[in-house]
XYZ file of C-alpha atoms in Angstrom:
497
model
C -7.778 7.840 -20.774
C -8.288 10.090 -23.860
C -10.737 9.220 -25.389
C -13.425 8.245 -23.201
C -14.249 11.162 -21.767
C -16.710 9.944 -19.130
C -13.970 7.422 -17.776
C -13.130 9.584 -14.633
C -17.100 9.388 -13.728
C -17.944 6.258 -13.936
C -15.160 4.047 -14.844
C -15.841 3.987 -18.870
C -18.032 1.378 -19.954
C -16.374 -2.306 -23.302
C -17.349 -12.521 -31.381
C -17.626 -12.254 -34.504
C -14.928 -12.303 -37.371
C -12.634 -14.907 -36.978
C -9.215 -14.696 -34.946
C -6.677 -17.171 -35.405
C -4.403 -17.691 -31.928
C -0.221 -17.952 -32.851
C 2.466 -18.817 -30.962
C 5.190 -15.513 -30.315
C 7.692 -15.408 -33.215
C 11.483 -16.449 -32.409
C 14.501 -15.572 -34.059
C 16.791 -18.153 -35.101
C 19.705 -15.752 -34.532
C 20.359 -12.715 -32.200
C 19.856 -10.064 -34.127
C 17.641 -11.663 -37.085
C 14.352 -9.722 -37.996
C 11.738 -12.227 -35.942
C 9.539 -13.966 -37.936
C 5.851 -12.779 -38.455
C 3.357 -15.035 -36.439
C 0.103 -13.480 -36.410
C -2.959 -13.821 -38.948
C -5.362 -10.948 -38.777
C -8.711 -11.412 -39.971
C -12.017 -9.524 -39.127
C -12.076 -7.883 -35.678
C -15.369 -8.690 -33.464
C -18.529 -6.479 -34.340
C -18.500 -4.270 -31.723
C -15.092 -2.978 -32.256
C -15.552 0.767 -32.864
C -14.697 1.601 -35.936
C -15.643 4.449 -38.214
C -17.712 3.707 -41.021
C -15.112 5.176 -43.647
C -12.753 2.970 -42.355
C -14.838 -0.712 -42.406
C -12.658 -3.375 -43.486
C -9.320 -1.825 -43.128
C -8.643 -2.504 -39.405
C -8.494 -6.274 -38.627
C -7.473 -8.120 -35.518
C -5.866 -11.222 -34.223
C -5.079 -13.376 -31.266
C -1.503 -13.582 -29.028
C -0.683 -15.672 -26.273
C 1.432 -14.869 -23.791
C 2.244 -15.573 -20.026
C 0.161 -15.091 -17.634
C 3.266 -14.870 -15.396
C 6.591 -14.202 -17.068
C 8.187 -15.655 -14.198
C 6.636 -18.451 -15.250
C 6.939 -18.322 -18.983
C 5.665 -22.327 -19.622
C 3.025 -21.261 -17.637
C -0.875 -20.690 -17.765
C -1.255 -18.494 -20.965
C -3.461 -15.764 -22.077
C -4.409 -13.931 -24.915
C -4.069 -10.819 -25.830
C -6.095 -9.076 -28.806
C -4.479 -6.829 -31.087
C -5.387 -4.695 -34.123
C -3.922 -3.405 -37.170
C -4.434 -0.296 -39.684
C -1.917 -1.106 -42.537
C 0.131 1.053 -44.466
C -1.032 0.652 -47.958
C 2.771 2.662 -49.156
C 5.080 -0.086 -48.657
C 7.663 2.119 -50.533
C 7.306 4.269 -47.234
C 6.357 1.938 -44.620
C 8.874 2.413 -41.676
C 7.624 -0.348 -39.466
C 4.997 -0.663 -37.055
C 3.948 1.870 -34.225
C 1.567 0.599 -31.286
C -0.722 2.625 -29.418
C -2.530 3.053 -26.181
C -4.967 5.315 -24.907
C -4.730 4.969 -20.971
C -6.853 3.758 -18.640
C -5.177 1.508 -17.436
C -7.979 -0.598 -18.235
C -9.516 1.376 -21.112
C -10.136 -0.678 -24.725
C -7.382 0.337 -27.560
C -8.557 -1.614 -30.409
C -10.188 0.976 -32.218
C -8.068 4.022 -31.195
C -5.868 3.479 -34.983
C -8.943 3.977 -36.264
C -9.880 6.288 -34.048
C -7.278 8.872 -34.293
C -6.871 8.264 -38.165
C -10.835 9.512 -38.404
C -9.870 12.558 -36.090
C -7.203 13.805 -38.125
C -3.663 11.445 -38.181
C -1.871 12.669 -41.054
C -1.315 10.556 -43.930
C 2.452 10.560 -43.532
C 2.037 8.709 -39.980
C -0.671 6.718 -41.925
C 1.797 5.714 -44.686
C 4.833 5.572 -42.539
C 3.305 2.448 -39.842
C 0.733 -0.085 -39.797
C -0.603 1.182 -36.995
C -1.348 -1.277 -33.928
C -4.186 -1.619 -31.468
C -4.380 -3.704 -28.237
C -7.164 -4.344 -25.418
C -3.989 -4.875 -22.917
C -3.816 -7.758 -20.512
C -7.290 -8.146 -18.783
C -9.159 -5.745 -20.679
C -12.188 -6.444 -23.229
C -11.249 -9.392 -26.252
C -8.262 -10.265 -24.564
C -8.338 -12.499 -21.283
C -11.144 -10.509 -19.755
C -10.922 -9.817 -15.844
C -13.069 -9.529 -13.322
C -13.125 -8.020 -9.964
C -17.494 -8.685 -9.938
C -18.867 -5.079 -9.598
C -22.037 -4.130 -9.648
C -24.888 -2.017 -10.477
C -25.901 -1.085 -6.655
C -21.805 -0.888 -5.621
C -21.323 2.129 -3.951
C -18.163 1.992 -5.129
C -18.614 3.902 -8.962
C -15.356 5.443 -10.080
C -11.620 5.380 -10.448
C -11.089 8.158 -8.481
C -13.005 8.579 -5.121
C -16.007 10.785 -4.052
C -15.256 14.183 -2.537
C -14.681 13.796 1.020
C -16.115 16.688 2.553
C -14.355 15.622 6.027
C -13.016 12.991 8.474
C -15.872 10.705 8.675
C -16.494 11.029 4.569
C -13.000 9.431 4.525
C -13.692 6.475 7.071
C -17.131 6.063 5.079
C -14.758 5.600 1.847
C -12.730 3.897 3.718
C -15.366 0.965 4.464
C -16.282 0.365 1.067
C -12.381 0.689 -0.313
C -11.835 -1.969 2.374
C -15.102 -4.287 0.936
C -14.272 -4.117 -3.361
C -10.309 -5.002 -2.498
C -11.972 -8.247 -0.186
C -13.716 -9.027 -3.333
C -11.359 -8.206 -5.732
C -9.153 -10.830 -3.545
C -11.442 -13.664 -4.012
C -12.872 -13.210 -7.224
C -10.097 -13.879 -9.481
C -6.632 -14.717 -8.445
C -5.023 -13.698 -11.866
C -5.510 -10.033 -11.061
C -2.281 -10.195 -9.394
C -0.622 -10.222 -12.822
C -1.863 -7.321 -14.006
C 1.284 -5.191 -14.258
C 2.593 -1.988 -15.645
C 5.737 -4.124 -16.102
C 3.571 -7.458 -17.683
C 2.006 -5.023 -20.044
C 5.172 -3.585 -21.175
C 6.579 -7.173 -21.480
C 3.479 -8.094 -23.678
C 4.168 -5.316 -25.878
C 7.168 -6.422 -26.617
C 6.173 -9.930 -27.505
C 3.818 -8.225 -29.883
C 6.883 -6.386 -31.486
C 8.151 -9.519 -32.495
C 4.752 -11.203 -33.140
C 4.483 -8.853 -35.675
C 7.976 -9.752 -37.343
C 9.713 -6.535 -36.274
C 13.083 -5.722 -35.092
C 12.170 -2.726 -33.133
C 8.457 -0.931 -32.706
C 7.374 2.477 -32.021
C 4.570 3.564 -29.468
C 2.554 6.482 -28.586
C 0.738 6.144 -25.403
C -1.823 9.244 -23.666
C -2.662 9.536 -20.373
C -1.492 6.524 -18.795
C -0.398 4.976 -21.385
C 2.176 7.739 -21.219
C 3.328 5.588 -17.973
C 3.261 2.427 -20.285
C 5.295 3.663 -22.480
C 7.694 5.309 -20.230
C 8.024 1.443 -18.788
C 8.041 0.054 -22.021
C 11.174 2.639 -23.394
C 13.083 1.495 -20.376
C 12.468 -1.983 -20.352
C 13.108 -2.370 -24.182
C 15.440 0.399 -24.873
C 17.474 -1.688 -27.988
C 13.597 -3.245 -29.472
C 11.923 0.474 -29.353
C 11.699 2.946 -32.031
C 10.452 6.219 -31.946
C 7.933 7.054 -29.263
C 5.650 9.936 -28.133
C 4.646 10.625 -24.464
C 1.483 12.260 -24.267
C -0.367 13.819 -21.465
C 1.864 12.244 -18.885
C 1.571 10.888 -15.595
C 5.166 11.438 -14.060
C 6.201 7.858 -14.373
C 6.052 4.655 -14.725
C 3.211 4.100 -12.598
C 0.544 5.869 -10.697
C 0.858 5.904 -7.042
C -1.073 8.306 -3.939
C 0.971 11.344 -5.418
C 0.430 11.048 -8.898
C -3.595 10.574 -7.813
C -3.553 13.947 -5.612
C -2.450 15.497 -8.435
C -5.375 15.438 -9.968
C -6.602 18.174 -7.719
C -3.489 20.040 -8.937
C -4.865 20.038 -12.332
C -8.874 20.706 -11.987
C -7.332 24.312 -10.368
C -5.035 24.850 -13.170
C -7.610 23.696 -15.950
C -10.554 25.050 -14.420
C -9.622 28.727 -14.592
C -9.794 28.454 -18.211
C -13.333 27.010 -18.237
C -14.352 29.782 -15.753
C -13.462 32.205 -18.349
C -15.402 30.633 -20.853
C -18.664 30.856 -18.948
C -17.703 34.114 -17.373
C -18.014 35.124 -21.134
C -21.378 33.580 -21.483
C -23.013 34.688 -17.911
C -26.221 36.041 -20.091
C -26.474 32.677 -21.873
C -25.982 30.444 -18.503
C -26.226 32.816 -15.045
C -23.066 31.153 -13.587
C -20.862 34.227 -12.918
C -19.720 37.280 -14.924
C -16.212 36.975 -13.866
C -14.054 33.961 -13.528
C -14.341 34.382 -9.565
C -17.751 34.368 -9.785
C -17.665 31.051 -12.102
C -15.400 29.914 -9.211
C -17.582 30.294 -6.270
C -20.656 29.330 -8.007
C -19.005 25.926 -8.577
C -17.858 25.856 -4.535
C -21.663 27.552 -3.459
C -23.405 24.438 -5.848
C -21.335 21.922 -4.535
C -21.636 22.855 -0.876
C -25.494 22.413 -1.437
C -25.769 19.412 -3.221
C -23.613 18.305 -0.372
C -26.454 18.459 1.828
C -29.687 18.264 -0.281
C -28.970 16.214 -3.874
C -30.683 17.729 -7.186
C -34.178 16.338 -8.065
C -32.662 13.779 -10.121
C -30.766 12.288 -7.200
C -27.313 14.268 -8.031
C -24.713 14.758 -5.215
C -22.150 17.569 -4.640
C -19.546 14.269 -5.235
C -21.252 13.261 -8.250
C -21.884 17.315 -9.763
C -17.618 17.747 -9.097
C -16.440 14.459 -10.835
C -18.995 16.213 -13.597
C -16.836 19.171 -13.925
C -13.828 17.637 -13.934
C -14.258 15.153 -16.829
C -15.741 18.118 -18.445
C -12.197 19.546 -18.306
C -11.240 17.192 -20.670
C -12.045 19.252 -23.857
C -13.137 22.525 -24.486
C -16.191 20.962 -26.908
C -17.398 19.752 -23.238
C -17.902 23.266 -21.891
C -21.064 24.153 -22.941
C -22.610 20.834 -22.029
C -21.582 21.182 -19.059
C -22.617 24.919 -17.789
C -26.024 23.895 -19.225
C -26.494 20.852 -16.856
C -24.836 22.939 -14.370
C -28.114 25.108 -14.819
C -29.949 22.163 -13.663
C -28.102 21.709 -10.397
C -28.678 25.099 -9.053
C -31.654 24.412 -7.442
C -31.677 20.889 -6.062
C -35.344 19.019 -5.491
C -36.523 16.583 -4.058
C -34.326 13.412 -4.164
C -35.880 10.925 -6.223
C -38.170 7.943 -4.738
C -35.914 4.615 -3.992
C -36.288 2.071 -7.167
C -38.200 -1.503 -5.890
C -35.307 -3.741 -5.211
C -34.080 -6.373 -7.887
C -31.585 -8.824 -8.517
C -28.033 -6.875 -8.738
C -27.084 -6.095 -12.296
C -23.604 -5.975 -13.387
C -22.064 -3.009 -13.527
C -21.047 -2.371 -17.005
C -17.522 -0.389 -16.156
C -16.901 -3.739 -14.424
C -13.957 -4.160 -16.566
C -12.437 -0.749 -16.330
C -13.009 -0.212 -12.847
C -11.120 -3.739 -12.417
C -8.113 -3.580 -14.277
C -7.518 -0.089 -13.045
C -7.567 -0.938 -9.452
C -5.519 -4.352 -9.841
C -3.013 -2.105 -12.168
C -2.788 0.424 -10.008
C -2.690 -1.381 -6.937
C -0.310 -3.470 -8.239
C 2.613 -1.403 -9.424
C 3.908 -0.061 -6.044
C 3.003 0.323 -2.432
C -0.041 2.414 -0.992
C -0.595 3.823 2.619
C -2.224 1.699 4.609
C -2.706 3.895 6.916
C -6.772 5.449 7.211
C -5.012 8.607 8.806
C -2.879 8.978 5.897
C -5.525 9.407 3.580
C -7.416 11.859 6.187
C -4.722 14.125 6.226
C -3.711 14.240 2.928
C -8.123 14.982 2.266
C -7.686 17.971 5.015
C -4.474 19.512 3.176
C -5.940 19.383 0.102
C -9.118 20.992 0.672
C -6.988 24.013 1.784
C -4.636 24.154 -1.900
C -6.974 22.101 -4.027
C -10.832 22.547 -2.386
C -12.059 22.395 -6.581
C -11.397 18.881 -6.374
C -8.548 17.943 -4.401
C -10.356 15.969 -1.406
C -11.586 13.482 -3.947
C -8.160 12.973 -5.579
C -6.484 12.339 -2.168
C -9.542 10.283 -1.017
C -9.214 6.660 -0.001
C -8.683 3.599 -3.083
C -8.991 0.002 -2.465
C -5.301 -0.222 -2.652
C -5.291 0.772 0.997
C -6.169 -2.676 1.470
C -5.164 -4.257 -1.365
C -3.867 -8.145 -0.722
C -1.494 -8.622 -2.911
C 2.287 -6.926 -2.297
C 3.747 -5.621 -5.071
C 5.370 -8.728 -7.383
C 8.489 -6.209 -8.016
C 9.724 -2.704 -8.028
C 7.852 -0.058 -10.531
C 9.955 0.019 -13.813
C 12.574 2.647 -12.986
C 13.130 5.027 -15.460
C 15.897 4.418 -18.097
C 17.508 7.310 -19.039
C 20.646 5.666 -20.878
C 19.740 5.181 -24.002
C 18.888 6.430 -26.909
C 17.209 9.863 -27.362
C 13.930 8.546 -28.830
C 11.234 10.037 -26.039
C 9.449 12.779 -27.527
C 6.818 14.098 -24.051
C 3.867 16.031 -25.210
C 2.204 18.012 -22.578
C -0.649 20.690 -22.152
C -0.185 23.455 -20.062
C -3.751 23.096 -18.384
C -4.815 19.400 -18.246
C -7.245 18.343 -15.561
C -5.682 15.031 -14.774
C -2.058 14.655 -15.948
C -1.687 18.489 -14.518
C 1.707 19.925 -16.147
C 3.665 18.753 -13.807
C 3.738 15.413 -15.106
C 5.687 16.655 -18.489
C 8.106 17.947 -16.645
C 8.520 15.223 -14.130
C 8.788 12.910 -17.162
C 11.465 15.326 -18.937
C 13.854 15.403 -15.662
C 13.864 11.582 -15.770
C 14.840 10.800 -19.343
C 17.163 13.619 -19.323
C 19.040 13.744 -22.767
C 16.847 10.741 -23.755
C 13.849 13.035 -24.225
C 12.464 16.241 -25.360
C 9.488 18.163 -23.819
C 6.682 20.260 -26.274
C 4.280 22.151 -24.107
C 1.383 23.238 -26.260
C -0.538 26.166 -24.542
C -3.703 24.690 -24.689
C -6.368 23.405 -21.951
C -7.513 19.420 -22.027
C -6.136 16.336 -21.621
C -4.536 15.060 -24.946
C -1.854 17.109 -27.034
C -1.521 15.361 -30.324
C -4.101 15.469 -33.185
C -6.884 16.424 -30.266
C -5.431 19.539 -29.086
C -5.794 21.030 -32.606
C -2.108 22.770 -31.570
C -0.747 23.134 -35.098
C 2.683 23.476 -33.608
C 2.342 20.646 -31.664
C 1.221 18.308 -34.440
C 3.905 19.689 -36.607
C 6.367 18.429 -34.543
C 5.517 15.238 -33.556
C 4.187 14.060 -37.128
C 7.752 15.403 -38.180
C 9.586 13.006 -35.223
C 7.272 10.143 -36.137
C 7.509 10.241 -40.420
C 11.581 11.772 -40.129
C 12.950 11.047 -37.067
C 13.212 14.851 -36.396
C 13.227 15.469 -32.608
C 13.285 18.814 -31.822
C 16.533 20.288 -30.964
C 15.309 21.826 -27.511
C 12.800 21.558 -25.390
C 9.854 24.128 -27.128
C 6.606 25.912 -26.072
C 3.974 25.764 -29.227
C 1.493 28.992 -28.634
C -2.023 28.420 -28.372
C -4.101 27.546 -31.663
């Protein structure tokens, strides 16, 4: 997820205004433009939007199947926002966004992105569209029931130092997918493939013919499903920051380690460059085996504020994220070099909730969801021992044990295979150096659409290409695809800056 950029760590954390509920629009004949059936009004208070931009986003209220193989079925709603064009002259249509997860809130991120820098030609072009996606936030909120004193605290596992950090994992994976189980039976439904379906039901909520999406991280895999689901009802859409596919499985998790030993080198250099101003090394190597030195003793004797060598590596990573984070980090960093005394136990109380409930939920049930996992402890063990040879910055917490090891619910049906007949409407955006959708991703993307797609690799370090990367090239090009249809003729490499 882009924009929360402590998501990796701890899972990310989130009525007024009135919302009016509507049934989906229908067409009275095939090909008719659908008729609109929403009502936005004022979104709910704690919506995140910018100041400048008070009163121009506004929200409303879908139903849709819980099940869509049970369309008459139970229902539930779905929240969505809109940023309108105020140009109708130069209004193209509508284009929907997400900003990964899955499980991470999208209502604001119109907003959001128009406040970092959208140009005005994508703002006159689309009303731009918002969700919280099935089971997330103001739409049918989920619940898997985690909290506060869990050891279970992230989306991706700790670092498993060895064999008996995995079966340790592997008893608390085994506990949160028990609970998951019998805490709410609609998790089940929580789909890559229902979430795709959903958007489209918004498309024609919103009385389009066809809608255009730009998803990050993985919404990158949402929109991959949703392009080859829907390839006749989509318009132009933009792949940022990409996962590989149409879901995340084992593989796409380990490479996470892939990317921490790609992106870290350029964060190394940074502080290398500032060794007077933070002591962490003078070269890049240095930087390096400070990081594997600090983590190796925090291993075995946490800082005085109780951090571990699991918790001071999932630090770094999401650090990665953005170069902004970099000094932040080294300077905490400074903190950790030499531990304390671990704090004093706090007096037992009731268990709170843990307020990434919600993420931490819908990620697992997503991601567990979409295809199989290995079941298998020994699996998990072997893929932590091979990756602390190629990946030892991070890769024994990426190939650590998940819940979906023991998740009870099978797969409803196959991940959404990749469509690449079709129109060529998939424009991928990928960094060279992102710590979790590692390069690779782009290009594993690019292979699968084929002629469908184009790939722009901006030579930058951080997860998220477009408008965050600050890549003029990159922004260029995609503002060009979105406002004129303009895909670039090749695939194309935008230098740094």
């Amino acid at each position: 997820m882009i924009r929360k950029r402590s998501a990796a760590l701890v899972g990310a954390l989130g009525l007024a205004g009135v919302l009016v509920a509507v049934v989906p629009a229908i067409a009275e004949e095939p090909g008719e433009k659908p008729k609109a059936a929403m009502t936005f009004e004022a979104c709910p208070s704690d919506v995140a939007i910018p100041p400048i931009m008070a009163g121009l986003v506004q929200c409303a209220k879908l139903p849709v199947p819980l099940d869509y193989a049970d369309p008459d079925g139970p229902q539930i709603e779905l929240m969505v926002s809109r940023l309108a064009s105020t140009r109708p002259e130069k209004r193209r249509g509508v284009l929907m966004f997400n900003p990964g997860g899955p499980g991470g809130t999208g209502l604001d991120q119109p907003a959001f992105l128009a406040s970092k820098g959208l140009p005005n030609s994508v703002l006159d072009a689309y009303d731009l569209i918002g969700m919280d996606t099935r089971g997330v936030g103001h739409s049918t909120r989920m619940s898997c029931g985690f909290l506060a004193t869990d050891p279970y605290y992230g989306n991706i596992p700790p670092y498993a130092g060895d064999d008996a950090s995995v079966s340790a994992q592997a008893k608390i994976a085994e506990g949160i997918a028990d609970r998951c189980a019998t805490t709410d039976a609609r998790l089940r439904h929580l789909t890559t493939a229902n979430t795709a379906r959903d958007l489209d039901r918004i498309r024609a909520a919103l009385g389009e013919t066809k809608a255009g999406f730009y998803g990050a991280s993985y919404g990158s895999a949402l929109g991959a499903a949703y392009v080859s689901m829907f390839p006749d009802t989509t318009d132009r859409v933009v792949l940022d920051s990409n996962v590989g596919d149409t879901y995340l499985d084992y593989e796409g998790m380990r490479r996470y380690g892939q990317g921490m030993e790609e992106t870290f080198v350029d964060f190394a250099r940074w502080v290398a460059a500032r060794h007077s101003s933070y002591g962490l090394g003078r070269t890049a190597q240095e930087v390096r085996r400070t990081y594997l030195e600090t983590g190796a003793r925090l291993d075995q004797t946490p800082a005085a504020d109780g951090t571990t060598g699991a918790i001071f590596r999932a630090y770094v990573f999401v650090g990665l994220y953005s170069e902004t984070s970099y000094g932040g980090v080294a300077r905490k960093w400074q903190e950790w070099l030499t531990p304390g005394e671990p704090p004093a136990p706090a007096p037992e109380s009731a268990p709170a909730p843990n307020p990434g409930d919600n993420n931490l939920t819908v990620f697992l049930a997503v991601t567990c969801n979409d295809s199989d996992w290995p079941e298998d402890v020994e699996t998990y063990r072997r893929g932590v021992a091979e990756d602390r040879k190629r990946y030892p910055l991070y890769g024994p917490a990426a190939a650590n044990i998940l819940p979906c090891a023991y998740w009870k619910h099978e797969p409803a049906e196959p991940p959404v295979a990749i469509n690449d007949d079709g129109p060529r409407n998939v424009l991928i955006l990928q960094n060279r150096h992102d710590p979790v959708t590692p390069y690779a991703g782009g290009k594993l993307l690019r292979e699968k659409f084929d002629q469908r797609s184009r790939l722009v690799t901006a030579e930058e370090s951080g997860h998220g290409v477009y408008v965050l990367s600050g890549n003029a090239c990159a922004l260029n090009l995609t503002t060009s695809y979105l406002v004129d249809g303009v895909m670039p003729a090749r695939d194309t490499t935008c230098r740094r800056g």
